[in-house]
Coordinates of C-alpha atoms in Angstrom, one line a residue:
M105 CA 116.5 107.6 102.9
T106 CA 120.2 107.0 102.9
V107 CA 122.4 106.6 99.8
A108 CA 125.6 104.5 99.7
A109 CA 128.9 106.3 99.5
K110 CA 129.8 104.4 96.4
T111 CA 126.5 105.5 94.7
K112 CA 127.3 109.1 95.6
R113 CA 130.7 108.9 94.0
N114 CA 129.2 107.4 90.9
I115 CA 126.7 110.2 90.6
F116 CA 129.5 112.8 90.6
L117 CA 131.4 110.8 88.0
V118 CA 128.4 110.4 85.7
W119 CA 127.8 114.2 85.9
L120 CA 131.4 114.9 85.1
L121 CA 131.4 112.7 82.1
L122 CA 127.9 113.5 80.8
V123 CA 126.8 117.1 81.5
P124 CA 129.8 119.3 80.4
A125 CA 130.3 117.3 77.2
G126 CA 126.5 117.3 76.5
M127 CA 126.3 121.0 77.0
W128 CA 129.2 121.5 74.6
F129 CA 127.5 119.2 72.0
T130 CA 124.3 121.0 72.4
Y131 CA 125.9 124.4 71.9
Q132 CA 127.7 123.2 68.7
T133 CA 124.5 121.4 67.3
F134 CA 121.8 123.8 68.4
P135 CA 123.4 127.2 68.9
P136 CA 121.5 129.8 70.9
H137 CA 119.2 132.3 69.1
F138 CA 119.0 135.7 70.8
S139 CA 120.6 138.0 68.3
G140 CA 122.4 140.2 70.8
K141 CA 119.3 140.7 73.0
W142 CA 121.3 140.4 76.2
E143 CA 118.7 142.4 78.2
D144 CA 115.9 140.0 77.2
L145 CA 118.2 137.0 78.1
L146 CA 119.0 138.5 81.5
A147 CA 115.3 139.2 82.1
F148 CA 114.4 135.5 81.4
L149 CA 117.2 134.4 83.6
I150 CA 115.9 136.6 86.5
L151 CA 112.4 135.2 86.0
T152 CA 113.8 131.6 86.1
S153 CA 115.8 132.4 89.3
V154 CA 112.7 133.9 91.0
V155 CA 110.5 130.9 90.1
A156 CA 113.3 128.5 91.2
F157 CA 113.6 130.4 94.5
M158 CA 109.8 130.2 95.2
P159 CA 108.9 126.4 95.2
M160 CA 105.5 125.5 96.3
V161 CA 105.8 123.3 99.4
I162 CA 103.0 120.8 99.6
N163 CA 103.0 118.1 102.3
N164 CA 106.6 119.0 103.1
T165 CA 107.5 118.3 99.5
P166 CA 108.9 121.3 97.4
I167 CA 107.2 121.3 94.0
F168 CA 109.5 122.9 91.4
L169 CA 107.2 124.6 88.9
I170 CA 109.8 125.7 86.4
Q171 CA 108.4 124.0 83.3
W172 CA 106.3 126.9 82.1
V173 CA 109.3 129.3 82.2
S174 CA 111.5 126.6 80.6
L175 CA 108.9 126.3 77.8
A176 CA 108.9 130.0 77.0
T177 CA 112.7 130.2 77.2
F178 CA 113.1 127.2 74.9
L179 CA 110.7 128.6 72.3
S180 CA 112.3 132.0 72.5
F181 CA 116.1 131.3 72.6
G182 CA 116.5 127.6 71.7
L183 CA 117.6 124.4 73.4
F184 CA 121.1 125.5 74.7
V185 CA 119.8 128.6 76.6
E186 CA 117.0 126.6 78.1
M187 CA 119.5 123.9 79.3
V188 CA 121.8 126.5 80.9
F189 CA 118.9 128.2 82.6
A190 CA 117.5 124.9 83.8
Q191 CA 120.9 124.0 85.3
A192 CA 121.1 127.4 87.1
A193 CA 117.5 126.9 88.4
V194 CA 118.4 123.6 89.9
I195 CA 121.4 125.0 91.8
L196 CA 119.3 127.9 93.0
L197 CA 116.5 125.6 94.2
L198 CA 118.9 123.4 96.1
L199 CA 120.5 126.4 97.7
R200 CA 117.1 127.6 98.7
L201 CA 116.3 124.2 100.3
R202 CA 119.6 124.4 102.2
I203 CA 120.5 120.7 101.7
P204 CA 122.9 119.3 104.3
N205 CA 126.4 118.4 103.5
E206 CA 125.7 114.6 103.5
Q207 CA 123.1 115.2 100.7
I208 CA 125.3 117.4 98.5
F209 CA 125.2 114.5 95.9
R210 CA 121.7 115.8 95.1
V211 CA 123.2 118.7 93.2
P212 CA 124.9 116.6 90.4
L213 CA 122.0 114.1 90.5
N214 CA 119.4 116.8 89.7
L215 CA 121.7 118.4 87.2
I216 CA 122.0 115.1 85.3
M217 CA 118.2 114.7 85.5
F218 CA 117.4 118.2 84.1
F219 CA 120.1 117.9 81.4
I220 CA 118.6 114.6 80.2
V221 CA 115.0 116.0 80.3
S222 CA 116.0 119.2 78.5
F223 CA 118.1 117.4 75.9
V224 CA 115.7 114.6 75.0
S225 CA 112.5 116.8 74.9
G226 CA 114.4 119.3 72.7
I227 CA 115.6 116.6 70.3
V228 CA 112.1 115.3 70.0
Y229 CA 110.8 118.8 69.3
Y230 CA 113.4 119.4 66.6
A231 CA 113.0 115.9 65.1
L232 CA 109.3 116.5 64.6
G233 CA 110.1 119.7 62.6
G234 CA 109.9 122.3 65.4
Q235 CA 111.7 125.6 65.1
T236 CA 113.1 128.3 67.5
G237 CA 110.9 131.3 67.7
P238 CA 107.7 129.9 66.1
S239 CA 104.4 131.9 65.6
L240 CA 102.1 129.9 67.8
I241 CA 99.1 132.2 67.1
N242 CA 99.1 131.8 63.3
D243 CA 100.5 128.3 63.1
P244 CA 98.5 125.5 64.8
H245 CA 101.2 122.9 63.9
S246 CA 103.8 124.8 65.8
L247 CA 101.5 125.1 68.8
W248 CA 100.9 121.3 68.7
L249 CA 104.7 120.7 68.6
A250 CA 105.2 123.0 71.6
G251 CA 102.6 121.1 73.4
V252 CA 104.4 117.8 72.6
Y253 CA 107.7 119.3 73.9
A254 CA 106.0 120.3 77.2
V255 CA 104.4 116.8 77.6
V256 CA 107.6 114.9 76.8
N257 CA 109.5 117.2 79.2
Y258 CA 107.1 116.5 82.1
L259 CA 106.7 112.7 81.5
L260 CA 110.5 112.3 81.1
N261 CA 111.0 114.2 84.4
Q262 CA 108.6 111.9 86.2
V263 CA 110.2 108.8 84.8
I264 CA 113.7 109.9 86.0
V265 CA 112.4 111.0 89.4
S266 CA 110.8 107.5 89.8
F267 CA 114.0 105.8 88.7
N268 CA 116.0 107.9 91.3
L269 CA 113.6 107.0 94.1
Y270 CA 113.6 103.2 93.4
F271 CA 117.2 102.6 92.4
I272 CA 119.2 105.4 94.1
Y273 CA 117.2 106.2 97.2
K274 CA 115.9 102.5 97.5
S275 CA 112.4 103.8 98.4
K276 CA 109.8 101.1 99.0
G277 CA 106.8 103.4 99.0
S278 CA 104.5 104.1 96.0
Y279 CA 105.6 107.0 93.8
F280 CA 102.1 107.7 92.5
G281 CA 100.7 109.1 95.7
K282 CA 99.0 112.3 96.7
D283 CA 102.2 114.4 96.1
F284 CA 102.4 113.1 92.5
V285 CA 98.8 114.0 91.8
V286 CA 99.2 117.5 93.3
E287 CA 102.4 118.1 91.3
T288 CA 100.8 116.8 88.1
V289 CA 97.7 119.0 88.4
T290 CA 99.7 122.2 89.4
T291 CA 102.2 121.6 86.5
F292 CA 99.5 121.4 83.9
I293 CA 97.7 124.3 85.3
T294 CA 100.8 126.5 85.1
L295 CA 102.0 125.2 81.7
P296 CA 99.6 127.5 79.8
L297 CA 101.5 130.4 81.4
G298 CA 104.5 129.4 79.3
F299 CA 102.5 129.7 76.1
V300 CA 101.0 133.0 77.2
L301 CA 104.5 134.3 78.2
Y302 CA 106.0 133.4 74.9
M303 CA 103.2 134.9 72.8
F304 CA 103.1 138.1 75.0
Y305 CA 106.9 138.4 74.7
N306 CA 106.6 138.3 70.9
Q307 CA 104.0 141.1 71.0
V308 CA 105.2 143.4 73.8
D309 CA 108.8 142.3 74.5
L310 CA 110.0 142.5 78.2
L311 CA 106.6 143.9 79.5
A312 CA 105.2 140.4 79.1
L313 CA 107.5 139.0 81.8
V314 CA 106.0 141.6 84.3
I315 CA 102.4 140.8 83.2
V316 CA 102.8 137.0 83.5
A317 CA 105.3 136.8 86.3
F318 CA 103.4 138.9 88.8
P319 CA 100.3 136.7 89.0
F320 CA 102.5 133.6 89.3
A321 CA 104.4 135.1 92.1
S322 CA 101.2 136.1 93.8
L323 CA 99.9 132.5 93.3
S324 CA 103.1 131.1 94.9
I325 CA 102.7 133.3 97.9
I326 CA 99.1 132.3 98.3
F327 CA 99.9 128.6 98.1
K328 CA 102.8 129.1 100.6
L329 CA 100.5 130.9 103.1
Y330 CA 97.7 128.3 102.6
Y331 CA 99.9 125.3 103.1
A332 CA 101.7 127.0 106.1
S333 CA 98.3 127.5 107.8
E334 CA 97.3 123.9 106.9
K335 CA 100.6 122.7 108.4
I336 CA 100.1 124.6 111.6
N337 CA 96.5 123.4 111.9
A338 CA 97.8 119.8 111.5
Y339 CA 100.4 120.4 114.2
L340 CA 97.7 121.9 116.5
Q341 CA 95.4 118.9 116.0
K342 CA 98.3 116.5 116.7
A343 CA 99.3 118.5 119.8
A344 CA 95.8 118.2 121.1
E345 CA 95.8 114.4 120.6
I346 CA 99.2 114.1 122.4
G347 CA 97.9 116.2 125.2
H348 CA 94.9 113.9 125.7
Q349 CA 97.2 110.8 125.6
M350 CA 99.5 112.3 128.2
A351 CA 96.5 113.1 130.4
E352 CA 95.5 109.4 130.3
R353 CA 98.9 108.3 131.6
L354 CA 98.9 107.8 135.4
E355 CA 102.7 107.3 136.0
V356 CA 105.3 110.0 135.8
N357 CA 107.7 107.9 133.7
G358 CA 104.9 107.0 131.4
V359 CA 104.1 110.7 130.7
I360 CA 107.8 111.5 130.1
D361 CA 108.3 108.6 127.8
L362 CA 105.2 109.5 125.8
F363 CA 106.1 113.2 125.6
I364 CA 109.6 112.6 124.3
Q365 CA 108.5 109.9 121.9
K366 CA 105.8 111.9 120.3
L367 CA 108.1 114.9 120.0
S368 CA 110.7 112.8 118.1
E369 CA 108.0 111.4 115.8
M370 CA 106.4 114.8 115.0
L371 CA 109.6 116.8 114.4
P372 CA 113.0 116.1 112.9
V373 CA 114.7 115.0 116.2
D374 CA 118.1 113.3 116.4
Y375 CA 118.7 114.1 120.0
A376 CA 116.2 115.1 122.8
Y377 CA 116.8 116.1 126.4
I378 CA 114.3 116.8 129.2
F379 CA 115.5 118.7 132.3
E380 CA 113.8 119.2 135.6
V381 CA 114.3 122.1 138.0
V382 CA 115.4 120.3 141.2
N383 CA 115.8 123.4 143.4
E384 CA 116.0 127.1 142.9
D385 CA 119.4 127.0 141.2
E386 CA 119.9 123.7 139.5
L387 CA 118.6 121.7 136.5
Q388 CA 118.7 117.9 136.4
L389 CA 118.7 115.8 133.2
I390 CA 115.9 113.3 133.7
R391 CA 115.5 111.8 130.2
R392 CA 117.1 111.9 126.8
I393 CA 117.1 110.3 123.3
Q394 CA 120.5 109.7 121.9
D395 CA 121.5 107.5 118.9
G396 CA 117.8 106.3 118.7
D397 CA 117.7 105.0 122.3
H398 CA 115.5 106.3 125.1
E399 CA 117.7 106.6 128.2
L400 CA 117.1 107.4 131.9
P401 CA 120.4 109.2 132.6
L402 CA 122.1 108.2 135.9
N403 CA 124.2 110.7 138.0
S404 CA 124.3 113.3 135.1
P405 CA 125.8 116.6 136.3
K406 CA 123.4 119.3 137.3
L407 CA 123.4 122.6 135.4
K408 CA 123.1 126.1 137.0
K409 CA 120.8 128.9 135.9
N410 CA 122.3 130.5 132.7
E411 CA 124.6 127.5 132.3
G412 CA 124.3 125.7 129.0
I413 CA 121.5 126.2 126.5
S414 CA 118.9 124.8 129.0
G415 CA 120.2 127.0 131.8
F416 CA 120.0 130.0 129.5
V417 CA 116.4 129.2 128.5
W418 CA 115.5 128.8 132.2
L419 CA 117.0 132.2 133.0
K420 CA 115.2 134.0 130.1
E421 CA 112.0 132.0 130.6
K422 CA 111.4 132.0 126.9
A423 CA 111.9 129.5 124.0
H424 CA 115.0 129.8 121.7
L425 CA 115.5 128.5 118.2
Y426 CA 119.0 128.0 116.7
A427 CA 119.4 127.3 113.1
T428 CA 123.1 126.3 113.1
A429 CA 125.8 125.3 115.5
K430 CA 127.5 128.7 115.1
Q431 CA 124.6 130.3 116.9
W432 CA 124.7 128.1 120.0
K433 CA 128.2 126.8 120.4
R434 CA 129.2 129.5 122.9
Y435 CA 126.3 128.5 125.2
S436 CA 126.8 124.7 125.0
K437 CA 127.6 122.8 128.2
G438 CA 128.9 119.5 126.8
Y439 CA 125.9 117.3 126.7
I440 CA 125.0 118.1 123.1
P441 CA 126.9 115.9 120.5
A442 CA 129.5 117.4 118.2
D443 CA 127.4 116.7 115.0
A444 CA 124.4 118.7 116.2
E445 CA 123.3 121.7 114.2
S446 CA 119.7 123.0 114.8
I447 CA 118.4 123.3 118.3
L448 CA 114.9 124.1 119.7
A449 CA 114.8 124.7 123.4
V450 CA 111.5 125.5 125.2
P451 CA 110.8 126.1 128.9
I452 CA 108.2 123.9 130.7
R453 CA 106.0 126.1 132.9
K454 CA 103.5 125.5 135.6
N455 CA 101.7 128.4 137.3
K456 CA 103.9 130.8 135.4
K457 CA 107.0 129.2 136.9
V458 CA 109.6 127.3 134.9
I459 CA 109.8 123.7 136.2
G460 CA 111.9 122.3 133.4
V461 CA 113.3 122.6 129.9
V462 CA 113.0 120.5 126.8
V463 CA 115.8 120.6 124.2
L464 CA 115.4 119.1 120.7
V465 CA 118.4 118.7 118.5
S466 CA 118.8 117.9 114.8
K467 CA 121.9 117.1 112.8
R468 CA 120.5 119.3 109.9
K469 CA 120.9 123.0 109.6
R470 CA 117.7 125.1 109.8
A471 CA 115.6 121.9 110.7
Y472 CA 113.1 123.8 112.8
E473 CA 110.6 126.6 112.2
K474 CA 109.1 129.2 114.4
S475 CA 105.7 127.6 114.0
Q476 CA 107.2 124.4 115.4
L477 CA 108.5 126.3 118.4
M478 CA 105.0 127.4 119.2
I479 CA 103.7 123.9 118.9
V480 CA 106.3 122.5 121.3
D481 CA 105.5 125.4 123.7
I482 CA 101.8 124.2 123.7
L483 CA 102.9 120.6 124.2
C484 CA 105.1 121.6 127.2
S485 CA 101.9 123.1 128.8
Y486 CA 100.1 119.9 128.3
F487 CA 103.1 118.0 129.6
A488 CA 103.4 120.1 132.8
V489 CA 99.7 119.4 133.7
A490 CA 100.1 115.7 132.9
I491 CA 103.2 115.4 135.0
E492 CA 101.5 117.2 137.9
N493 CA 98.5 114.9 137.7
A494 CA 100.7 111.8 137.5
K495 CA 102.7 112.9 140.5
H496 CA 99.5 113.4 142.5
Y497 CA 98.2 109.9 141.4
E498 CA 101.5 108.3 142.4
V499 CA 101.5 109.9 145.8
T500 CA 97.9 108.8 146.4
K501 CA 98.6 105.3 145.2
T502 CA 101.7 105.0 147.4
Q503 CA 99.8 106.3 150.4
S504 CA 97.1 103.7 149.8
E505 CA 99.4 100.8 149.0
R506 CA 102.5 101.4 151.2
C507 CA 103.3 101.3 154.8
A508 CA 104.1 104.9 155.9
L509 CA 106.9 103.8 158.3
T510 CA 108.8 101.0 156.4
K511 CA 107.8 102.0 152.8
L512 CA 106.9 98.4 152.1
Y513 CA 103.6 97.3 150.6
N514 CA 100.9 97.1 153.2
Y515 CA 98.4 94.4 154.0
R516 CA 95.7 95.8 151.6
Y517 CA 98.0 95.6 148.6
F518 CA 99.4 92.2 149.7
E519 CA 95.8 90.9 149.9
K520 CA 95.0 92.0 146.3
L521 CA 98.3 90.6 145.1
L522 CA 97.8 87.3 146.7
N523 CA 94.3 86.9 145.2
S524 CA 95.7 87.9 141.8
E525 CA 98.5 85.4 142.0
F526 CA 96.0 82.6 142.9
N527 CA 93.9 83.5 139.9
K528 CA 97.0 82.9 137.8
L529 CA 97.5 79.6 139.6
Y530 CA 94.0 78.6 138.8
Q531 CA 94.4 79.5 135.1
F532 CA 97.8 77.6 135.0
E533 CA 99.8 80.8 134.4
R534 CA 101.6 79.9 137.6
K535 CA 102.9 76.5 138.7
V536 CA 103.6 77.3 142.4
L537 CA 103.4 80.0 144.9
S538 CA 105.2 80.1 148.3
L539 CA 104.6 82.4 151.3
I540 CA 107.0 83.3 154.0
I541 CA 105.6 84.9 157.2
L542 CA 108.1 86.4 159.6
D543 CA 107.6 87.7 163.2
I544 CA 110.2 89.4 165.3
D545 CA 110.8 87.6 168.6
H546 CA 110.2 89.4 171.8
F547 CA 109.6 92.7 170.0
K548 CA 107.7 94.1 173.0
S549 CA 110.8 93.9 175.2
V550 CA 112.8 95.8 172.5
N551 CA 110.2 98.6 172.7
D552 CA 110.1 98.5 176.5
T553 CA 113.9 98.5 176.8
Y554 CA 114.9 101.0 174.0
G555 CA 111.7 102.9 173.3
H556 CA 109.2 102.9 170.5
Q557 CA 111.3 105.1 168.3
A558 CA 114.1 102.4 168.5
G559 CA 111.5 99.8 167.7
N560 CA 110.5 101.8 164.6
E561 CA 114.2 102.0 163.5
I562 CA 114.4 98.2 163.7
L563 CA 111.3 97.7 161.7
C564 CA 112.7 100.1 159.0
E565 CA 116.1 98.4 158.9
L566 CA 114.5 95.0 158.7
A567 CA 112.3 96.1 155.8
A568 CA 115.4 97.3 154.0
R569 CA 117.2 93.9 154.6
L570 CA 114.3 91.9 153.4
S571 CA 113.9 94.0 150.2
S572 CA 117.5 93.6 149.4
L573 CA 117.5 89.8 150.0
I574 CA 114.3 89.3 148.0
D575 CA 114.9 91.8 145.3
S576 CA 112.9 90.8 142.2
R577 CA 112.2 87.2 143.3
G578 CA 109.0 88.2 145.1
T579 CA 107.1 90.8 147.0
V580 CA 107.7 92.0 150.6
A581 CA 105.0 93.5 152.6
R582 CA 104.4 94.6 156.2
Y583 CA 101.6 92.3 157.5
G584 CA 101.0 94.2 160.6
G585 CA 102.9 95.2 163.8
E586 CA 106.2 93.3 163.8
E587 CA 105.1 90.8 161.2
F588 CA 106.3 90.7 157.6
V589 CA 105.3 88.5 154.6
V590 CA 107.1 87.6 151.5
L591 CA 105.2 86.2 148.4
L592 CA 107.3 84.2 146.0
H593 CA 106.0 83.2 142.6
E594 CA 107.4 80.1 140.8
V595 CA 109.4 79.2 144.0
D596 CA 108.6 75.8 145.5
K597 CA 108.5 75.1 149.2
E598 CA 112.0 73.7 149.5
E599 CA 113.6 76.8 147.8
A600 CA 111.4 79.1 149.9
Y601 CA 112.6 77.3 153.1
Q602 CA 116.2 77.9 152.1
L603 CA 115.5 81.5 151.4
A604 CA 113.7 81.9 154.7
E605 CA 116.7 80.3 156.5
T606 CA 118.9 82.9 154.8
I607 CA 116.6 85.7 156.1
R608 CA 116.7 84.2 159.6
Q609 CA 120.5 84.2 159.7
S610 CA 120.8 87.7 158.3
I611 CA 118.6 88.9 161.2
A612 CA 120.3 86.8 163.9
N613 CA 123.9 87.3 162.9
W614 CA 124.0 91.0 162.2
P615 CA 123.0 93.4 164.9
F616 CA 120.7 96.4 164.2
T617 CA 121.9 99.9 164.8
L618 CA 119.8 102.2 167.0
Q619 CA 120.3 105.9 166.5
Q620 CA 117.5 107.2 168.9
S621 CA 117.3 104.8 171.8
L622 CA 116.3 105.8 175.4
E623 CA 120.1 105.8 176.2
L624 CA 120.5 108.8 173.8
K625 CA 123.4 107.2 172.1
Q626 CA 124.1 104.9 169.2
Q627 CA 123.6 101.2 170.2
Q628 CA 123.9 97.8 168.5
V629 CA 121.0 95.5 169.3
K630 CA 120.6 91.8 168.4
I631 CA 117.2 90.4 167.6
T632 CA 115.9 87.2 166.2
A633 CA 112.8 86.2 164.1
S634 CA 110.6 83.2 163.8
I635 CA 109.5 82.2 160.3
G636 CA 106.8 80.0 158.7
V637 CA 106.7 78.8 155.2
A638 CA 103.8 77.3 153.1
S639 CA 103.2 76.7 149.4
A640 CA 100.4 76.4 147.0
P641 CA 98.9 74.2 145.6
E642 CA 100.8 71.7 147.8
D643 CA 99.6 73.1 151.2
A644 CA 96.6 75.3 150.2
E645 CA 94.0 75.7 147.5
D646 CA 92.9 79.3 148.2
P647 CA 94.6 82.5 149.4
L648 CA 93.2 82.4 153.0
A649 CA 94.4 78.8 153.5
L650 CA 97.9 79.6 152.3
V651 CA 98.2 82.5 154.8
R652 CA 96.6 80.4 157.6
H653 CA 99.0 77.5 157.0
A654 CA 102.1 79.7 156.9
D655 CA 100.9 81.4 160.0
R656 CA 100.4 78.0 161.7
A657 CA 103.9 77.0 160.7
L658 CA 105.2 80.2 162.2
Y659 CA 103.5 79.9 165.6
V660 CA 103.4 76.1 166.1
G661 CA 106.5 75.0 164.2
A662 CA 108.8 78.0 165.1
K663 CA 107.6 80.0 168.1
R664 CA 106.6 77.0 170.2
A665 CA 109.7 75.2 169.3
G666 CA 111.9 77.9 170.8
R667 CA 111.9 80.8 168.4
N668 CA 114.7 82.0 166.0
R669 CA 113.9 79.2 163.6
V670 CA 112.2 78.4 160.2
A671 CA 109.3 76.0 160.1
E672 CA 107.4 74.7 157.1
Y673 CA 103.7 73.8 157.2
S674 CA 103.0 70.1 157.6
T675 CA 99.8 68.2 158.0
V676 CA 101.5 65.7 160.3

């Protein structure tokens, strides 16, 4: 949630005008009551500080259970002392939470809130006849007033928090959610501690603070450990789900995209980088998230072992966590933005060997925890397995769909694609399909004159030329031997004919270079090709008919007519 700069300035201005003057007014109107008991005052301040420094974190939300200490402080020493202690507690809590510089406005905002809460609830208490230092055991009326003070204090706190969320943070979510329920229940469970502390203090003085504070501190530690374990369990469950999702991806890029996306959703990530070990000495950046965009970096510089944070992690083969920029600046190698603070860098291992490094970056200081480092390490293990499986799948798929020599699609793939495109034609998802069939003229004489290796070179160079000319307009495949096919969707016969003529000229007018001919020297060879063109549904109503008619145009209209020409299918 972002807050406008003008709003932040107004918050500081309101604090400056309200809080100092309000504190002075309170001191004059409701002077403190402690009769020189500076040791007691200091002890209560220490207890307030300890409670402020130990918030209960539930669902990533720190719950500030200071009300019970504030109640005992208010009843013992009066409104002014309670207000001063509450202001000190807010500052200590925000220091404990290590808020970033861009959120420093939260300090005056919370100081204003606690000032209003303390002042209004104290005024209500005194207006109803309440006194400082009442005897709660022998005076039910005073106990009732103290209860009213506590309830008003809590309700007013919730009203102001709700106001801040809706009007300052512009939050659209419901305030009365699970966190509200948990905070309400824990607050009213701990409030009786305030009454007990006050009554014990009147009986046994400072010993009461030890008796009451120790179980509260223990309870805070138990809550902290419990919710830490719950958080880790949630992370582990999420990691297992992500691992299954990555295992279902069959393409390398799909696995990488999912991995980096899920990491950025699960953790506070402003920038993310994935490096791959490309040889024994270099790391290559293969994916990154920067300014919210997923990027496939092109021609990024490689990093050596022990170069930059990722190179250092590769060398040490262990994860590293940096809380602030001061800790990692000397290792940086330029790719991390200047506004970065926290960094979590983890090696990606396969068979006990580092195959890559993932680097997560946050603009916030101390954004990552050690438990998160462990989770990312587990995810990296899933990632390594998923990447390996995807690579195997892609190799197998390529071998089954591609020509081993030219790297073009093979006849099997072309046949599936042609049937698929005709299904789209039948369902009116396509308006027209065109097929170009190309055959090299006198290719046998090329093999006989220059050798079969030279013939293979010509096939490979021709495949490259066709791929470049067609690009994304259609699909090029090796049909068999020296024949090639080009399937064009949403291209009519006239346009296909013009494209075929362009292909024919690019073959006839530019010689092919042979590196390994029988002459054992580089040679330039001129070849020509005959081409047939047919379209559907104009010339054919099914896949086999389209191939047959394009093939007829090739052999009858081009080959028999003298070769090195383009012919279109005609029923005439």
